mmCIF file of C-alpha atoms in Angstrom:
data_model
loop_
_atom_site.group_PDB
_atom_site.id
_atom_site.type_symbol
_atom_site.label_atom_id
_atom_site.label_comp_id
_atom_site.label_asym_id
_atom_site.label_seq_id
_atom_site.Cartn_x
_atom_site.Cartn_y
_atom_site.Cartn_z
ATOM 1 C CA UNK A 103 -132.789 -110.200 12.721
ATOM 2 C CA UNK A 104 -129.699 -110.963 14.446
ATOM 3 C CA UNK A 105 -129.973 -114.950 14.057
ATOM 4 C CA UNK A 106 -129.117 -117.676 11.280
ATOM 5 C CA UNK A 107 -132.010 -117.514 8.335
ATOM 6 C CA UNK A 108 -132.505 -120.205 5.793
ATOM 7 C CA UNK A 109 -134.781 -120.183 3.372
ATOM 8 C CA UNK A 110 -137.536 -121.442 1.964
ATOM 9 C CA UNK A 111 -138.460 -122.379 5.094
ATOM 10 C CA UNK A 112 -140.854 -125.118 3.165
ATOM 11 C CA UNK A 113 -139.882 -126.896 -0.157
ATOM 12 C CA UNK A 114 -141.713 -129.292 -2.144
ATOM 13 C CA UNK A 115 -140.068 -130.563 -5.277
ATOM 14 C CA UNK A 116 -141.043 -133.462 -8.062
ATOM 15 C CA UNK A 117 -138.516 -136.154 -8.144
ATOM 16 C CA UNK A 118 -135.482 -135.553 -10.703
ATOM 17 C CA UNK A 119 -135.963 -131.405 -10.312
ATOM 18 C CA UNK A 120 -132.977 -129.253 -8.535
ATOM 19 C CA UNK A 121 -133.073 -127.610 -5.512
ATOM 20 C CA UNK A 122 -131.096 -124.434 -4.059
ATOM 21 C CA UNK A 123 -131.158 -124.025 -0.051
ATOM 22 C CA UNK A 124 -130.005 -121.047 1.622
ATOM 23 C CA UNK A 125 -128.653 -120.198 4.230
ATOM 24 C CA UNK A 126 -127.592 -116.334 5.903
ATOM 25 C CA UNK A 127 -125.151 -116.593 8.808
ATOM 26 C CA UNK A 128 -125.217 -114.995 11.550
ATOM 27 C CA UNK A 129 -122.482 -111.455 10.674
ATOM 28 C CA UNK A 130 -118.995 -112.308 11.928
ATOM 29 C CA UNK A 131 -119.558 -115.239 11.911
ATOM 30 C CA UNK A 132 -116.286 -117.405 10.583
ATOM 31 C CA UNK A 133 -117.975 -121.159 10.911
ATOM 32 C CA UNK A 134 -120.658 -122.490 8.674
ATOM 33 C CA UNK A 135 -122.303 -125.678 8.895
ATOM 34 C CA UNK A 136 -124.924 -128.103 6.895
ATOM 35 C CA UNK A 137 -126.996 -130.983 8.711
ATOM 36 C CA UNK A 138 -129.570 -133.206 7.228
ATOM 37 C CA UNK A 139 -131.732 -134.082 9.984
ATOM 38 C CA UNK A 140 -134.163 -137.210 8.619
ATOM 39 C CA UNK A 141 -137.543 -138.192 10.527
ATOM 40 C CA UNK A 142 -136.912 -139.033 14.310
ATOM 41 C CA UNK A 143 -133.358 -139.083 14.038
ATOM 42 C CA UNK A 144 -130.333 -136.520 14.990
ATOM 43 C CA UNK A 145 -129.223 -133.869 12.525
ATOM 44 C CA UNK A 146 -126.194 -135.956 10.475
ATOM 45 C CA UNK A 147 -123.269 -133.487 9.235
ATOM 46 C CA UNK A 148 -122.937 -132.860 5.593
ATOM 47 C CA UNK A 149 -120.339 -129.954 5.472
ATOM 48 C CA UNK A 150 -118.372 -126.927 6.710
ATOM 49 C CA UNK A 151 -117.151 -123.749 5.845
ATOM 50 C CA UNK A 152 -114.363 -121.919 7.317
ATOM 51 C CA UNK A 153 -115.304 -118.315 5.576
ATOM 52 C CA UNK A 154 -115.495 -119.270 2.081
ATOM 53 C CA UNK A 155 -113.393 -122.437 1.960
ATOM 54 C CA UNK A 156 -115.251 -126.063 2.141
ATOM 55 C CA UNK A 157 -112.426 -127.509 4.428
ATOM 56 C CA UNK A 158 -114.875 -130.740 4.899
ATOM 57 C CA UNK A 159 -117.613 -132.234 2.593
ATOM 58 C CA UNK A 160 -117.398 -135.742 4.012
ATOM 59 C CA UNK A 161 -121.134 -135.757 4.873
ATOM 60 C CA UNK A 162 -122.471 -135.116 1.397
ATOM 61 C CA UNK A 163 -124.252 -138.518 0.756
ATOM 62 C CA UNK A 164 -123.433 -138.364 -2.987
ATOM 63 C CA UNK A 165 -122.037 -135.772 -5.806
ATOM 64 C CA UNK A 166 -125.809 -135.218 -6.308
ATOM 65 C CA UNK A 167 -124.843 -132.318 -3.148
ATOM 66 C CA UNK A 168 -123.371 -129.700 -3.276
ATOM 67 C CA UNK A 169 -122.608 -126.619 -1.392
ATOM 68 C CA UNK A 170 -120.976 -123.170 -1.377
ATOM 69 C CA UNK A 171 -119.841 -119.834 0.030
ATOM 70 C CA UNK A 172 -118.253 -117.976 -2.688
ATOM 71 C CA UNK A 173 -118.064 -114.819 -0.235
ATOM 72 C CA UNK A 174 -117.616 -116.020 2.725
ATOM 73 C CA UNK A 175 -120.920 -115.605 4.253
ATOM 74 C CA UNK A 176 -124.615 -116.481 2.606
ATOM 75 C CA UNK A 177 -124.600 -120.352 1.668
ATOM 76 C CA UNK A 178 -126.379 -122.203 -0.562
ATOM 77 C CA UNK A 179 -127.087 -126.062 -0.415
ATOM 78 C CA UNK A 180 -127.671 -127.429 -4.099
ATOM 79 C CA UNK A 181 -129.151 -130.429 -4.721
ATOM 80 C CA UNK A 182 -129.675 -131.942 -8.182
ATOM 81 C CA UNK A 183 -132.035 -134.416 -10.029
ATOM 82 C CA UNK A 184 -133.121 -135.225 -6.264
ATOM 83 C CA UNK A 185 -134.988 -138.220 -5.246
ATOM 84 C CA UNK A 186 -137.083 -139.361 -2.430
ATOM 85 C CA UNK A 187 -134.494 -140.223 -0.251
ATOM 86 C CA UNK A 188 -133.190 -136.650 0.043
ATOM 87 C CA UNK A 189 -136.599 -135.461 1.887
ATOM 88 C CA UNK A 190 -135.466 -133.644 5.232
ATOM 89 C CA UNK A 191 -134.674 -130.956 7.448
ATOM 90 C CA UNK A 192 -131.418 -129.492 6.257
ATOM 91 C CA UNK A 193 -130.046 -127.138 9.392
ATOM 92 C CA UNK A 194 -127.706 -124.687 8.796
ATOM 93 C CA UNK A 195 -125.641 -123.458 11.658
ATOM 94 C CA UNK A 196 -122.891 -120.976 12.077
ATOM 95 C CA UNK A 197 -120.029 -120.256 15.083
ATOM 96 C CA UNK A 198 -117.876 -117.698 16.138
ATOM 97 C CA UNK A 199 -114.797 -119.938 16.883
ATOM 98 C CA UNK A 200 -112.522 -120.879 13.516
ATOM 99 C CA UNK A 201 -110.606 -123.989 12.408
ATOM 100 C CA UNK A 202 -110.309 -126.567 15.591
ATOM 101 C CA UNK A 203 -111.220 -123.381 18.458
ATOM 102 C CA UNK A 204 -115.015 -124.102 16.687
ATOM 103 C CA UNK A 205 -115.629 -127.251 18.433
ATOM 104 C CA UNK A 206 -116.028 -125.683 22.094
ATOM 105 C CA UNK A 207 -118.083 -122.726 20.490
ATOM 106 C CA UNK A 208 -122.091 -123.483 20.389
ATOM 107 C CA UNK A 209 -123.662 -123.624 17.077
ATOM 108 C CA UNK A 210 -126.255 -121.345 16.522
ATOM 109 C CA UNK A 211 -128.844 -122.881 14.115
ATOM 110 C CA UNK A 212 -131.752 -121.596 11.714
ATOM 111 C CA UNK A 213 -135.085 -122.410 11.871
ATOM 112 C CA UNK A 214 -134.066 -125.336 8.852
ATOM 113 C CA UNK A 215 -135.513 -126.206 5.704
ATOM 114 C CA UNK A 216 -137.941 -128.526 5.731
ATOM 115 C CA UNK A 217 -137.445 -130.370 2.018
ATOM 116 C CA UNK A 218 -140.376 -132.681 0.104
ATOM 117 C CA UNK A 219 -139.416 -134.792 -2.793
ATOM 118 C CA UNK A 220 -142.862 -135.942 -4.229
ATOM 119 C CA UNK B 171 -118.233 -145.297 13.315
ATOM 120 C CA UNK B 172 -118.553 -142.620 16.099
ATOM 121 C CA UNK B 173 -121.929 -142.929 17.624
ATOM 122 C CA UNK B 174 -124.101 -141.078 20.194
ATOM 123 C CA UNK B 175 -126.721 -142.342 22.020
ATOM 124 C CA UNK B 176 -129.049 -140.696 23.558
ATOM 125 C CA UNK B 177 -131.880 -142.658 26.384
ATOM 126 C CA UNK B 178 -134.532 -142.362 26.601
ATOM 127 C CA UNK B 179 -136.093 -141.541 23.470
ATOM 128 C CA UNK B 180 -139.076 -139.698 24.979
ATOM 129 C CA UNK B 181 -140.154 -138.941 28.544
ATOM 130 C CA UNK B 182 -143.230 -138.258 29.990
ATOM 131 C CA UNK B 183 -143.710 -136.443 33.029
ATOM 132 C CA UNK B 184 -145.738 -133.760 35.411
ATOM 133 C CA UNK B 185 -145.125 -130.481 36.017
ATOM 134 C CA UNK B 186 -142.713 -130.662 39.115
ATOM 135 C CA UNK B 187 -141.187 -133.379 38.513
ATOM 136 C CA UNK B 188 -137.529 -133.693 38.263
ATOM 137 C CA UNK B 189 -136.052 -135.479 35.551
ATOM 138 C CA UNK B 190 -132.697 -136.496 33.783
ATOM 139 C CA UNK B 191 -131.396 -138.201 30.539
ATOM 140 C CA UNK B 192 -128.295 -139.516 29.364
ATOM 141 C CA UNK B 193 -126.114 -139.255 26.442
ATOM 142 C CA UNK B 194 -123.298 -141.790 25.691
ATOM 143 C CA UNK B 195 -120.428 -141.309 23.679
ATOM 144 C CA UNK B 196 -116.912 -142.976 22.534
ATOM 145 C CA UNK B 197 -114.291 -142.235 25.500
ATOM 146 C CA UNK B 198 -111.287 -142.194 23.405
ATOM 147 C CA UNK B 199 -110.250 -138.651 20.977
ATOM 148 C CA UNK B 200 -113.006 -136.583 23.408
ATOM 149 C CA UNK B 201 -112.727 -132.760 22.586
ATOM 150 C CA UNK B 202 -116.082 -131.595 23.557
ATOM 151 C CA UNK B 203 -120.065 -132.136 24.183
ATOM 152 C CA UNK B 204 -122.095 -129.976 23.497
ATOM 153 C CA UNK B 205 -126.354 -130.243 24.824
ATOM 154 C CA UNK B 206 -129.284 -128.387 22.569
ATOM 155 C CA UNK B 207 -132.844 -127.292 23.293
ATOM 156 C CA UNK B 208 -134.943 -127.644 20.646
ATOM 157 C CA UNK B 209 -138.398 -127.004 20.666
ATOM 158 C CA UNK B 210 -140.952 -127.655 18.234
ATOM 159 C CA UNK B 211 -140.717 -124.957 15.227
ATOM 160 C CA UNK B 212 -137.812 -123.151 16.535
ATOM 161 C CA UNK B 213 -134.401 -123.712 15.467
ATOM 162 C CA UNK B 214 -131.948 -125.840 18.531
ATOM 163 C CA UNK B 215 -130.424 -123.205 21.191
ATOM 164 C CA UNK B 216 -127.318 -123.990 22.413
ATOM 165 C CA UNK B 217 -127.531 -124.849 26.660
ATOM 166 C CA UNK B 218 -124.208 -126.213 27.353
ATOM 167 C CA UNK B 219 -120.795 -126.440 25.941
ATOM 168 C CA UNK B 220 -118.359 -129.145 28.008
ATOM 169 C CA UNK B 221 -114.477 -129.904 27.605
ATOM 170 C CA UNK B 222 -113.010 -131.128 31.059
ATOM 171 C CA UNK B 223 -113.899 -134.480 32.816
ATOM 172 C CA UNK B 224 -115.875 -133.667 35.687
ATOM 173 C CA UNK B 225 -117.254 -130.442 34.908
ATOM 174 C CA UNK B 226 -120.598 -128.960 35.424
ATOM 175 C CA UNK B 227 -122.703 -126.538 34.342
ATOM 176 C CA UNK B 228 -125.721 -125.069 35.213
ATOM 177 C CA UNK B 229 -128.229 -122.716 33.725
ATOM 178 C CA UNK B 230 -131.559 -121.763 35.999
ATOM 179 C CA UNK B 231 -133.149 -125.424 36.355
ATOM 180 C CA UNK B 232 -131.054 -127.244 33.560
ATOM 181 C CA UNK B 233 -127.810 -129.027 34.519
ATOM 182 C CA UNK B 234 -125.245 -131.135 33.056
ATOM 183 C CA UNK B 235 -121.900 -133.071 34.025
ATOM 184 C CA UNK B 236 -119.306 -134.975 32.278
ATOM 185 C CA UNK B 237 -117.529 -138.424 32.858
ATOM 186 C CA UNK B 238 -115.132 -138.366 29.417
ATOM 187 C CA UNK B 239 -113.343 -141.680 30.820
ATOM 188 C CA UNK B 240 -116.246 -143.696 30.286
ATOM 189 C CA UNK B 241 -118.142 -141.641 27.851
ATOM 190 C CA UNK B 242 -121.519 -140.203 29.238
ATOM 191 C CA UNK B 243 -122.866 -137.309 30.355
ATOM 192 C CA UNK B 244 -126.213 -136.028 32.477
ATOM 193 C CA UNK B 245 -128.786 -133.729 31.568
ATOM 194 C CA UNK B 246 -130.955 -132.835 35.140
ATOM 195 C CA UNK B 247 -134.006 -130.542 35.020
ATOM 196 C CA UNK B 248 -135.060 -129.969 38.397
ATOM 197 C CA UNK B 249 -138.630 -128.778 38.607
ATOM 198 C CA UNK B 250 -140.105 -129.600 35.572
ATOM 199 C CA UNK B 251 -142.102 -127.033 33.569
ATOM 200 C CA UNK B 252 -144.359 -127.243 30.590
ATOM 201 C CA UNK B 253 -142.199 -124.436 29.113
ATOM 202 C CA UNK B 254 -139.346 -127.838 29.089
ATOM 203 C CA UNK B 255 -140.971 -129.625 26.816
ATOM 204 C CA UNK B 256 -138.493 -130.195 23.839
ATOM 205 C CA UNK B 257 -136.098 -132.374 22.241
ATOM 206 C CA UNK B 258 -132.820 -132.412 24.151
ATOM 207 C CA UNK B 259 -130.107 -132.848 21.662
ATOM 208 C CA UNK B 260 -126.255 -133.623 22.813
ATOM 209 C CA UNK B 261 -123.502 -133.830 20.027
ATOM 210 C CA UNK B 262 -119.714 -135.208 20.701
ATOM 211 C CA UNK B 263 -116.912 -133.187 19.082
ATOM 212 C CA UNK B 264 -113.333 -135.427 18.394
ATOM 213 C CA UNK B 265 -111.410 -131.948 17.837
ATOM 214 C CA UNK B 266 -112.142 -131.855 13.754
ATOM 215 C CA UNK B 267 -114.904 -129.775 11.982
ATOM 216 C CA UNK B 268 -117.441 -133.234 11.882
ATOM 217 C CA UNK B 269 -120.135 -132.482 14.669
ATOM 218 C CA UNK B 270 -121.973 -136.195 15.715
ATOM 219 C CA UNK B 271 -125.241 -135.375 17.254
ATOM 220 C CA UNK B 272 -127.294 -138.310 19.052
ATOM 221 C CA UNK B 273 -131.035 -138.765 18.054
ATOM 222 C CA UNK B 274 -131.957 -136.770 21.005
ATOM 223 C CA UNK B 275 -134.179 -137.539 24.038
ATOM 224 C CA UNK B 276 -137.844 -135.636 23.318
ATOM 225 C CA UNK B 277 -139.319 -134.744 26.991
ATOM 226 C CA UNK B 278 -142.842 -133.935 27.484
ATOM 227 C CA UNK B 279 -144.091 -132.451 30.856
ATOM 228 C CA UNK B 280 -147.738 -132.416 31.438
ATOM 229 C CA UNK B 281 -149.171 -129.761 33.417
#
């Protein structure tokens, strides 16, 4: 299809096991985004992509994250020895604009990720 | 801390009615809002994308306008359908890559 596809769409992990999220762009597409989007609240940033650099990983919550586009377009969201506290929705989102012409461009998001630490 | 806020957190309403929620956001560094659909087990679709003070945009029976000097804007659904019911998200861009989305306003119209 011509949209943003993540998968697995569903993920259940045990405590302390890794992860790997992906996430396919939509083509052309310069801008590449991660959200974690937690139970009743708004999808919280966690990084971007401008083709294959990371030019901002402020949102990771810890160096347990991680994240990459090695050719500038399929993603992957890594998360290791993961606890409870990383159960989510992670989003991925991509945009046409680049660098600062991104932020009046609308996202276009996959259907998410829906993550289960047990 | 940048924060958006987004009332109310759910609405309730018939088919017909008309409707609107607000999102509020910090008034100083503004670059752009931006207001998502997202209904349940789809992925968010983009609705509006808003720079200038004053504007508004419209899209069938959706709306929106934009008061950057004191930091809110208006989503208006005239008409309401049952097709509308879904989360309304709006997300406040300062002009770097960071994207601040509110918690969203989730609208429910009964038929």
């Amino acid at each position: 299809g011509a949209g943003v596809s993540q998968s697995p769409r569903y993920k259940v992990a045990k405590r302390g096991q890794d992860v790997a999220l992906r996430c396919d762009p939509i083509s052309g597409h310069v801008s590449l985004f991660w959200y974690q989007q937690a139970l009743g609240q708004g999808p919280e940033f966690l990084t971007y992509f401008q083709n294959e650099a990371q030019l901002d990983k402020s949102g990771l919550p810890s160096d347990r994250f991680f994240a990459e586009r090695p050719e500038g377009s399929v993603s992957t969201l890594k998360i290791q020895r993961t606890q409870q506290e990383d159960s989510a929705v992670y989003l991925c989102a991509s945009s046409h604009g680049q660098g600062l012409s991104y932020s009046n461009q609308p996202q276009h998001f996959g259907d998410g990720t829906r993550l289960s630490i047990l | 801390i940048l924060n958006v806020e987004q009332s109310p957190q759910s609405l309730h309403v018939q088919e017909g009615d008309s409707t609107n929620f607000t999102c509020s956001f910090p008034s100083s560094n503004f670059y752009a809002l931006h207001w998502y659909r997202w209904e349940t087990a789809k992925s968010p679709e983009a609705l509006f994308v808003m720079t200038l003070n004053g504007d508004e945009k419209k899209k069938g029976r959706i709306s929106a306008t934009l008061n950057t000097k004191e930091g809110y804007s208006y989503l208006y659904i005239k008409g309401s359908q049952p097709e509308d019911s879904a989360t309304y998200l709006c997300a406040f861009n300062t002009g770097g890559f960071k994207t601040i989305f509110g918690a969203g306003t989730r609208l429910f119209v009964k038929a």
